């Protein structure tokens, strides 16, 4: 819910309504008593109660699960967790996803939304649903996929009815890159004239790989997601396992010499090339580029400092951030 802190704390949208849609909500806890997404969402909203009231934000939370029994259990679990009352209105449904998405879609138009699709499998995040989500302003989306399942059964008509697997697995996709490949497919569905960002995170669990796809039309949403992702994975910012099979231990001097992860090395090389060929003429373009590559400014800063020290670029390279998009400062390439 990092987006909420930014959105509410910015104070830029007083009175704007907020809606959270958890459309595969489950009963709120698993068989071991671990908290599920509905409880985590409500707990998080409770911590913002003061700012939400101060900013006059109304908050509506929609929970849906196709199994009525799970929705009933959720209601009980919310009461048990003392989350029944808070800075929000609760709404419950027990419909099939496509039906509830259709019914709630008009309500997603005017508010700031968080859409959580912890789907069972893969089939609900269809190209059509994705297209409609991209049309929603102020909407951050988190989709969970059973990624390795898609790969394992890619030839099955059942899967191909929903996803064009021949477009996902072009060439030979290593098993541990399966979620990257799936994200690449969704990225290919975004039109060149659209501003829409996607970022992946892969989870290994037993022999399976699951993945989260984050989507947002806003740089700040992407920025917050990437901050969390890089906190969880200091090597690549995108997995809870060694996704590039490099065998580097995150805490042992990885930023020295050979120990730098390949992904970071490649980023630095490309970034330097694009800077020196004047493809990134100002701080706004740099900020946009760095995030779109799945990195943070802290990864770009060493390159900027080195090039400035070497007299290859000139300009104010400190404090490049979200506001640089609106107030860009020129970064000049010095030709010698
Ligand atoms: C992975 S679980 C969700 C877990 C939950 N987000 C949590 O954190 O505890 C997926 C849920 O989707 C529900 N489900 C399966 N098919 C569905 C459908 N067609 N429409 C809506 N919900 C569905 C299942 O009943 C199940 O509770």
GROMACS .gro file of C-alpha atoms and ligand atoms in nm:
model
  363
    1UNK     CA    1   0.000   0.000   0.000
    2UNK     CA    2   0.296   0.231  -0.053
    3UNK     CA    3   0.094   0.412  -0.318
    4UNK     CA    4  -0.158   0.514  -0.055
    5UNK     CA    5   0.102   0.685   0.158
    6UNK     CA    6   0.223   0.885  -0.141
    7UNK     CA    7  -0.124   0.965  -0.262
    8UNK     CA    8  -0.268   1.066   0.072
    9UNK     CA    9   0.043   1.230   0.213
   10UNK     CA   10   0.096   1.442  -0.101
   11UNK     CA   11  -0.223   1.631  -0.011
   12UNK     CA   12  -0.255   1.705  -0.384
   13UNK     CA   13  -0.594   1.542  -0.426
   14UNK     CA   14  -0.811   1.652  -0.134
   15UNK     CA   15  -1.151   1.486  -0.132
   16UNK     CA   16  -1.059   1.236  -0.405
   17UNK     CA   17  -1.230   0.907  -0.340
   18UNK     CA   18  -1.021   0.594  -0.305
   19UNK     CA   19  -1.133   0.247  -0.401
   20UNK     CA   20  -0.965  -0.084  -0.335
   21UNK     CA   21  -1.083  -0.389  -0.528
   22UNK     CA   22  -0.976  -0.730  -0.401
   23UNK     CA   23  -1.167  -0.941  -0.648
   24UNK     CA   24  -1.034  -1.286  -0.552
   25UNK     CA   25  -1.031  -1.213  -0.182
   26UNK     CA   26  -1.050  -1.556  -0.017
   27UNK     CA   27  -1.158  -1.593   0.348
   28UNK     CA   28  -0.902  -1.351   0.498
   29UNK     CA   29  -0.675  -1.615   0.649
   30UNK     CA   30  -0.532  -1.947   0.543
   31UNK     CA   31  -0.551  -2.282   0.719
   32UNK     CA   32  -0.243  -2.191   0.928
   33UNK     CA   33  -0.407  -1.867   1.040
   34UNK     CA   34  -0.182  -1.647   0.821
   35UNK     CA   35  -0.342  -1.318   0.722
   36UNK     CA   36  -0.473  -1.291   0.368
   37UNK     CA   37  -0.494  -0.987   0.144
   38UNK     CA   38  -0.827  -0.851   0.284
   39UNK     CA   39  -0.696  -0.830   0.639
   40UNK     CA   40  -0.365  -0.678   0.525
   41UNK     CA   41  -0.550  -0.416   0.321
   42UNK     CA   42  -0.776  -0.314   0.609
   43UNK     CA   43  -0.490  -0.304   0.859
   44UNK     CA   44  -0.298  -0.081   0.623
   45UNK     CA   45  -0.595   0.153   0.578
   46UNK     CA   46  -0.632   0.176   0.956
   47UNK     CA   47  -0.278   0.311   0.984
   48UNK     CA   48  -0.373   0.595   0.750
   49UNK     CA   49  -0.700   0.676   0.927
   50UNK     CA   50  -0.585   1.020   1.037
   51UNK     CA   51  -0.452   1.132   0.696
   52UNK     CA   52  -0.757   0.990   0.519
   53UNK     CA   53  -0.991   1.194   0.736
   54UNK     CA   54  -0.774   1.503   0.710
   55UNK     CA   55  -0.771   1.480   0.331
   56UNK     CA   56  -1.149   1.412   0.328
   57UNK     CA   57  -1.095   1.094   0.128
   58UNK     CA   58  -1.381   0.851   0.121
   59UNK     CA   59  -1.255   0.494   0.095
   60UNK     CA   60  -1.454   0.202  -0.042
   61UNK     CA   61  -1.319  -0.150  -0.028
   62UNK     CA   62  -1.472  -0.419  -0.247
   63UNK     CA   63  -1.419  -0.784  -0.164
   64UNK     CA   64  -1.529  -1.055  -0.402
   65UNK     CA   65  -1.486  -1.429  -0.420
   66UNK     CA   66  -1.683  -1.671  -0.635
   67UNK     CA   67  -1.729  -1.899  -0.333
   68UNK     CA   68  -2.002  -1.768  -0.101
   69UNK     CA   69  -1.865  -1.961   0.194
   70UNK     CA   70  -1.531  -1.780   0.170
   71UNK     CA   71  -1.703  -1.444   0.167
   72UNK     CA   72  -1.900  -1.544   0.478
   73UNK     CA   73  -1.580  -1.655   0.649
   74UNK     CA   74  -1.417  -1.329   0.551
   75UNK     CA   75  -1.696  -1.130   0.715
   76UNK     CA   76  -1.641  -1.325   1.038
   77UNK     CA   77  -1.264  -1.291   1.018
   78UNK     CA   78  -1.288  -0.915   0.969
   79UNK     CA   79  -1.502  -0.885   1.281
   80UNK     CA   80  -1.269  -1.113   1.474
   81UNK     CA   81  -0.971  -0.897   1.372
   82UNK     CA   82  -1.165  -0.590   1.490
   83UNK     CA   83  -1.148  -0.438   1.146
   84UNK     CA   84  -1.522  -0.411   1.087
   85UNK     CA   85  -1.521  -0.038   1.149
   86UNK     CA   86  -1.257   0.195   1.014
   87UNK     CA   87  -1.196   0.482   0.774
   88UNK     CA   88  -1.371   0.285   0.500
   89UNK     CA   89  -1.696   0.136   0.373
   90UNK     CA   90  -1.691  -0.235   0.302
   91UNK     CA   91  -1.868  -0.407   0.013
   92UNK     CA   92  -1.895  -0.782  -0.040
   93UNK     CA   93  -1.986  -0.986  -0.347
   94UNK     CA   94  -1.970  -1.348  -0.442
   95UNK     CA   95  -1.964  -1.348  -0.818
   96UNK     CA   96  -1.747  -1.478  -1.092
   97UNK     CA   97  -1.461  -1.235  -1.160
   98UNK     CA   98  -1.573  -1.134  -1.510
   99UNK     CA   99  -1.921  -1.054  -1.384
  100UNK     CA  100  -1.805  -0.849  -1.088
  101UNK     CA  101  -1.539  -0.667  -1.295
  102UNK     CA  102  -1.808  -0.568  -1.544
  103UNK     CA  103  -2.042  -0.451  -1.268
  104UNK     CA  104  -1.778  -0.248  -1.081
  105UNK     CA  105  -1.596  -0.106  -1.384
  106UNK     CA  106  -1.800   0.217  -1.398
  107UNK     CA  107  -1.711   0.284  -1.034
  108UNK     CA  108  -1.341   0.260  -1.114
  109UNK     CA  109  -1.357   0.562  -1.343
  110UNK     CA  110  -1.354   0.858  -1.107
  111UNK     CA  111  -1.150   0.739  -0.812
  112UNK     CA  112  -0.791   0.649  -0.726
  113UNK     CA  113  -0.787   0.271  -0.736
  114UNK     CA  114  -0.586  -0.024  -0.620
  115UNK     CA  115  -0.688  -0.336  -0.805
  116UNK     CA  116  -0.576  -0.669  -0.665
  117UNK     CA  117  -0.619  -0.974  -0.884
  118UNK     CA  118  -0.492  -1.268  -0.682
  119UNK     CA  119  -0.642  -1.497  -0.939
  120UNK     CA  120  -0.661  -1.867  -0.919
  121UNK     CA  121  -0.414  -1.958  -1.195
  122UNK     CA  122  -0.374  -1.727  -1.490
  123UNK     CA  123  -0.684  -1.700  -1.703
  124UNK     CA  124  -0.860  -1.394  -1.565
  125UNK     CA  125  -0.596  -1.138  -1.662
  126UNK     CA  126  -0.694  -1.164  -2.026
  127UNK     CA  127  -0.572  -0.921  -2.294
  128UNK     CA  128  -0.920  -0.766  -2.291
  129UNK     CA  129  -0.929  -0.715  -1.912
  130UNK     CA  130  -0.576  -0.572  -1.932
  131UNK     CA  131  -0.683  -0.328  -2.203
  132UNK     CA  132  -0.974  -0.203  -1.995
  133UNK     CA  133  -0.758  -0.165  -1.686
  134UNK     CA  134  -0.510   0.048  -1.884
  135UNK     CA  135  -0.789   0.288  -1.969
  136UNK     CA  136  -0.850   0.365  -1.601
  137UNK     CA  137  -0.674   0.675  -1.473
  138UNK     CA  138  -0.524   0.672  -1.121
  139UNK     CA  139  -0.517   0.293  -1.104
  140UNK     CA  140  -0.240   0.072  -0.973
  141UNK     CA  141  -0.288  -0.298  -1.037
  142UNK     CA  142  -0.128  -0.606  -0.885
  143UNK     CA  143  -0.187  -0.936  -1.062
  144UNK     CA  144  -0.072  -1.274  -0.935
  145UNK     CA  145   0.006  -1.546  -1.190
  146UNK     CA  146   0.085  -1.915  -1.163
  147UNK     CA  147   0.362  -1.853  -1.414
  148UNK     CA  148   0.531  -2.192  -1.430
  149UNK     CA  149   0.192  -2.355  -1.475
  150UNK     CA  150   0.141  -2.150  -1.793
  151UNK     CA  151   0.476  -2.272  -1.923
  152UNK     CA  152   0.425  -2.633  -1.826
  153UNK     CA  153   0.090  -2.653  -2.002
  154UNK     CA  154   0.157  -2.408  -2.284
  155UNK     CA  155   0.042  -2.646  -2.554
  156UNK     CA  156  -0.293  -2.713  -2.390
  157UNK     CA  157  -0.596  -2.562  -2.566
  158UNK     CA  158  -0.737  -2.472  -2.223
  159UNK     CA  159  -0.446  -2.229  -2.168
  160UNK     CA  160  -0.433  -2.104  -2.524
  161UNK     CA  161  -0.794  -2.001  -2.504
  162UNK     CA  162  -0.686  -1.729  -2.263
  163UNK     CA  163  -0.324  -1.650  -2.337
  164UNK     CA  164  -0.132  -1.656  -2.664
  165UNK     CA  165   0.144  -1.880  -2.533
  166UNK     CA  166   0.325  -1.897  -2.871
  167UNK     CA  167   0.383  -1.522  -2.828
  168UNK     CA  168   0.500  -1.562  -2.469
  169UNK     CA  169   0.753  -1.839  -2.512
  170UNK     CA  170   0.933  -1.740  -2.829
  171UNK     CA  171   1.260  -1.930  -2.855
  172UNK     CA  172   1.385  -2.113  -2.550
  173UNK     CA  173   1.274  -1.959  -2.224
  174UNK     CA  174   1.468  -2.083  -1.920
  175UNK     CA  175   1.230  -2.211  -1.656
  176UNK     CA  176   1.346  -1.958  -1.396
  177UNK     CA  177   1.274  -1.671  -1.642
  178UNK     CA  178   0.917  -1.781  -1.704
  179UNK     CA  179   0.755  -1.486  -1.532
  180UNK     CA  180   0.984  -1.239  -1.713
  181UNK     CA  181   0.865  -1.394  -2.039
  182UNK     CA  182   0.500  -1.359  -1.936
  183UNK     CA  183   0.557  -0.995  -1.845
  184UNK     CA  184   0.719  -0.940  -2.185
  185UNK     CA  185   0.401  -1.064  -2.346
  186UNK     CA  186   0.183  -0.818  -2.153
  187UNK     CA  187   0.430  -0.542  -2.236
  188UNK     CA  188   0.385  -0.619  -2.605
  189UNK     CA  189   0.012  -0.552  -2.566
  190UNK     CA  190   0.071  -0.190  -2.456
  191UNK     CA  191   0.041   0.050  -2.750
  192UNK     CA  192   0.335   0.277  -2.834
  193UNK     CA  193   0.107   0.577  -2.786
  194UNK     CA  194   0.011   0.471  -2.431
  195UNK     CA  195   0.180   0.572  -2.108
  196UNK     CA  196   0.157   0.252  -1.909
  197UNK     CA  197   0.424   0.084  -1.700
  198UNK     CA  198   0.470  -0.280  -1.603
  199UNK     CA  199   0.712  -0.443  -1.362
  200UNK     CA  200   0.750  -0.808  -1.260
  201UNK     CA  201   0.840  -0.991  -0.942
  202UNK     CA  202   0.900  -1.368  -0.944
  203UNK     CA  203   0.856  -1.602  -0.648
  204UNK     CA  204   0.992  -1.953  -0.626
  205UNK     CA  205   0.791  -2.186  -0.406
  206UNK     CA  206   0.890  -2.550  -0.410
  207UNK     CA  207   0.929  -2.639  -0.777
  208UNK     CA  208   0.681  -2.374  -0.889
  209UNK     CA  209   0.730  -2.015  -0.996
  210UNK     CA  210   0.463  -1.760  -0.927
  211UNK     CA  211   0.475  -1.401  -1.030
  212UNK     CA  212   0.336  -1.062  -0.957
  213UNK     CA  213   0.274  -0.819  -1.236
  214UNK     CA  214   0.251  -0.458  -1.130
  215UNK     CA  215   0.083  -0.213  -1.366
  216UNK     CA  216   0.031   0.160  -1.345
  217UNK     CA  217  -0.012   0.460  -1.569
  218UNK     CA  218   0.179   0.672  -1.321
  219UNK     CA  219   0.554   0.705  -1.262
  220UNK     CA  220   0.503   0.740  -0.889
  221UNK     CA  221   0.316   0.410  -0.869
  222UNK     CA  222   0.598   0.238  -1.057
  223UNK     CA  223   0.859   0.410  -0.840
  224UNK     CA  224   0.696   0.284  -0.517
  225UNK     CA  225   0.666  -0.070  -0.651
  226UNK     CA  226   1.031  -0.074  -0.759
  227UNK     CA  227   1.146   0.056  -0.422
  228UNK     CA  228   0.973  -0.237  -0.253
  229UNK     CA  229   1.103  -0.483  -0.513
  230UNK     CA  230   1.466  -0.366  -0.476
  231UNK     CA  231   1.432  -0.383  -0.098
  232UNK     CA  232   1.333  -0.747  -0.133
  233UNK     CA  233   1.595  -0.834  -0.395
  234UNK     CA  234   1.915  -0.631  -0.391
  235UNK     CA  235   2.062  -0.813  -0.692
  236UNK     CA  236   1.798  -0.773  -0.960
  237UNK     CA  237   1.496  -0.615  -0.793
  238UNK     CA  238   1.268  -0.879  -0.936
  239UNK     CA  239   1.273  -1.217  -0.760
  240UNK     CA  240   1.290  -1.399  -0.428
  241UNK     CA  241   1.555  -1.630  -0.583
  242UNK     CA  242   1.873  -1.599  -0.788
  243UNK     CA  243   1.689  -1.528  -1.115
  244UNK     CA  244   2.004  -1.482  -1.324
  245UNK     CA  245   2.177  -1.785  -1.173
  246UNK     CA  246   2.488  -1.585  -1.076
  247UNK     CA  247   2.549  -1.728  -0.731
  248UNK     CA  248   2.619  -1.385  -0.581
  249UNK     CA  249   2.543  -1.339  -0.214
  250UNK     CA  250   2.367  -1.005  -0.178
  251UNK     CA  251   2.553  -0.884   0.129
  252UNK     CA  252   2.911  -0.976   0.043
  253UNK     CA  253   3.061  -0.678  -0.132
  254UNK     CA  254   2.860  -0.739  -0.445
  255UNK     CA  255   2.914  -0.389  -0.574
  256UNK     CA  256   3.286  -0.438  -0.615
  257UNK     CA  257   3.457  -0.570  -0.924
  258UNK     CA  258   3.323  -0.892  -1.066
  259UNK     CA  259   3.057  -0.929  -0.801
  260UNK     CA  260   2.826  -0.673  -0.957
  261UNK     CA  261   2.515  -0.848  -1.091
  262UNK     CA  262   2.500  -0.872  -1.469
  263UNK     CA  263   2.165  -0.698  -1.479
  264UNK     CA  264   2.309  -0.392  -1.305
  265UNK     CA  265   2.622  -0.398  -1.525
  266UNK     CA  266   2.413  -0.406  -1.842
  267UNK     CA  267   2.191  -0.127  -1.718
  268UNK     CA  268   2.494   0.093  -1.642
  269UNK     CA  269   2.643   0.029  -1.988
  270UNK     CA  270   2.317   0.104  -2.171
  271UNK     CA  271   2.245   0.407  -1.957
  272UNK     CA  272   2.592   0.550  -2.025
  273UNK     CA  273   2.551   0.490  -2.398
  274UNK     CA  274   2.211   0.655  -2.408
  275UNK     CA  275   2.335   0.953  -2.207
  276UNK     CA  276   2.641   1.008  -2.424
  277UNK     CA  277   2.442   0.984  -2.746
  278UNK     CA  278   2.216   1.258  -2.610
  279UNK     CA  279   1.909   1.037  -2.600
  280UNK     CA  280   1.838   1.157  -2.247
  281UNK     CA  281   1.863   1.535  -2.271
  282UNK     CA  282   1.730   1.629  -1.927
  283UNK     CA  283   1.662   1.510  -1.574
  284UNK     CA  284   1.297   1.426  -1.652
  285UNK     CA  285   1.400   1.196  -1.938
  286UNK     CA  286   1.658   1.032  -1.712
  287UNK     CA  287   1.407   0.967  -1.434
  288UNK     CA  288   1.158   0.819  -1.681
  289UNK     CA  289   1.426   0.601  -1.847
  290UNK     CA  290   1.565   0.464  -1.522
  291UNK     CA  291   1.224   0.358  -1.389
  292UNK     CA  292   1.117   0.210  -1.721
  293UNK     CA  293   1.428  -0.008  -1.717
  294UNK     CA  294   1.315  -0.135  -1.374
  295UNK     CA  295   1.583   0.054  -1.178
  296UNK     CA  296   1.599   0.333  -0.922
  297UNK     CA  297   1.794   0.657  -0.929
  298UNK     CA  298   2.041   0.509  -0.682
  299UNK     CA  299   2.149   0.271  -0.960
  300UNK     CA  300   2.189   0.555  -1.207
  301UNK     CA  301   2.372   0.793  -0.974
  302UNK     CA  302   2.720   0.632  -0.992
  303UNK     CA  303   2.715   0.654  -1.373
  304UNK     CA  304   2.605   1.017  -1.365
  305UNK     CA  305   2.874   1.106  -1.110
  306UNK     CA  306   3.149   0.929  -1.304
  307UNK     CA  307   3.059   1.093  -1.635
  308UNK     CA  308   3.031   1.436  -1.477
  309UNK     CA  309   3.367   1.395  -1.301
  310UNK     CA  310   3.523   1.289  -1.631
  311UNK     CA  311   3.384   1.606  -1.792
  312UNK     CA  312   3.166   1.408  -2.035
  313UNK     CA  313   2.834   1.552  -1.918
  314UNK     CA  314   2.733   1.874  -1.748
  315UNK     CA  315   2.425   1.977  -1.551
  316UNK     CA  316   2.269   1.936  -1.210
  317UNK     CA  317   2.272   1.561  -1.154
  318UNK     CA  318   2.159   1.566  -0.791
  319UNK     CA  319   1.801   1.531  -0.668
  320UNK     CA  320   1.660   1.372  -0.984
  321UNK     CA  321   1.314   1.250  -0.887
  322UNK     CA  322   0.944   1.252  -0.975
  323UNK     CA  323   0.925   1.632  -0.982
  324UNK     CA  324   1.197   1.631  -1.252
  325UNK     CA  325   0.929   1.516  -1.498
  326UNK     CA  326   0.748   1.849  -1.457
  327UNK     CA  327   1.058   2.063  -1.401
  328UNK     CA  328   1.333   1.902  -1.606
  329UNK     CA  329   1.684   2.046  -1.602
  330UNK     CA  330   1.912   2.002  -1.906
  331UNK     CA  331   2.198   1.752  -1.898
  332UNK     CA  332   2.448   1.842  -2.166
  333UNK     CA  333   2.687   1.607  -2.337
  334UNK     CA  334   3.035   1.758  -2.369
  335UNK     CA  335   3.197   1.666  -2.698
  336UNK     CA  336   3.573   1.671  -2.681
  337LIG     C1  337  -0.525  -1.740  -0.445
  337LIG     S1  338  -0.682  -1.731  -0.369
  337LIG     C2  339  -0.687  -1.567  -0.303
  337LIG     C3  340  -0.615  -1.549  -0.176
  337LIG     C4  341  -0.629  -1.415  -0.111
  337LIG     N1  342  -0.597  -1.306  -0.198
  337LIG     C5  343  -0.540  -1.411   0.014
  337LIG     O1  344  -0.444  -1.332   0.018
  337LIG     O2  345  -0.570  -1.486   0.106
  337LIG     C6  346  -0.790  -1.719  -0.506
  337LIG     C7  347  -0.936  -1.709  -0.472
  337LIG     O3  348  -1.006  -1.692  -0.595
  337LIG     C8  349  -1.133  -1.751  -0.581
  337LIG     N2  350  -1.184  -1.775  -0.718
  337LIG     C9  351  -1.161  -1.881  -0.801
  337LIG     N3  352  -1.223  -1.863  -0.918
  337LIG    C10  353  -1.284  -1.743  -0.912
  337LIG    C11  354  -1.365  -1.668  -1.004
  337LIG     N4  355  -1.392  -1.717  -1.125
  337LIG     N5  356  -1.409  -1.547  -0.966
  337LIG    C12  357  -1.381  -1.498  -0.843
  337LIG     N6  358  -1.309  -1.565  -0.751
  337LIG    C13  359  -1.260  -1.687  -0.785
  337LIG    C14  360  -1.107  -1.876  -0.499
  337LIG     O4  361  -1.225  -1.916  -0.432
  337LIG    C15  362  -0.997  -1.829  -0.404
  337LIG     O5  363  -1.049  -1.793  -0.280
   0.00000   0.00000   0.00000
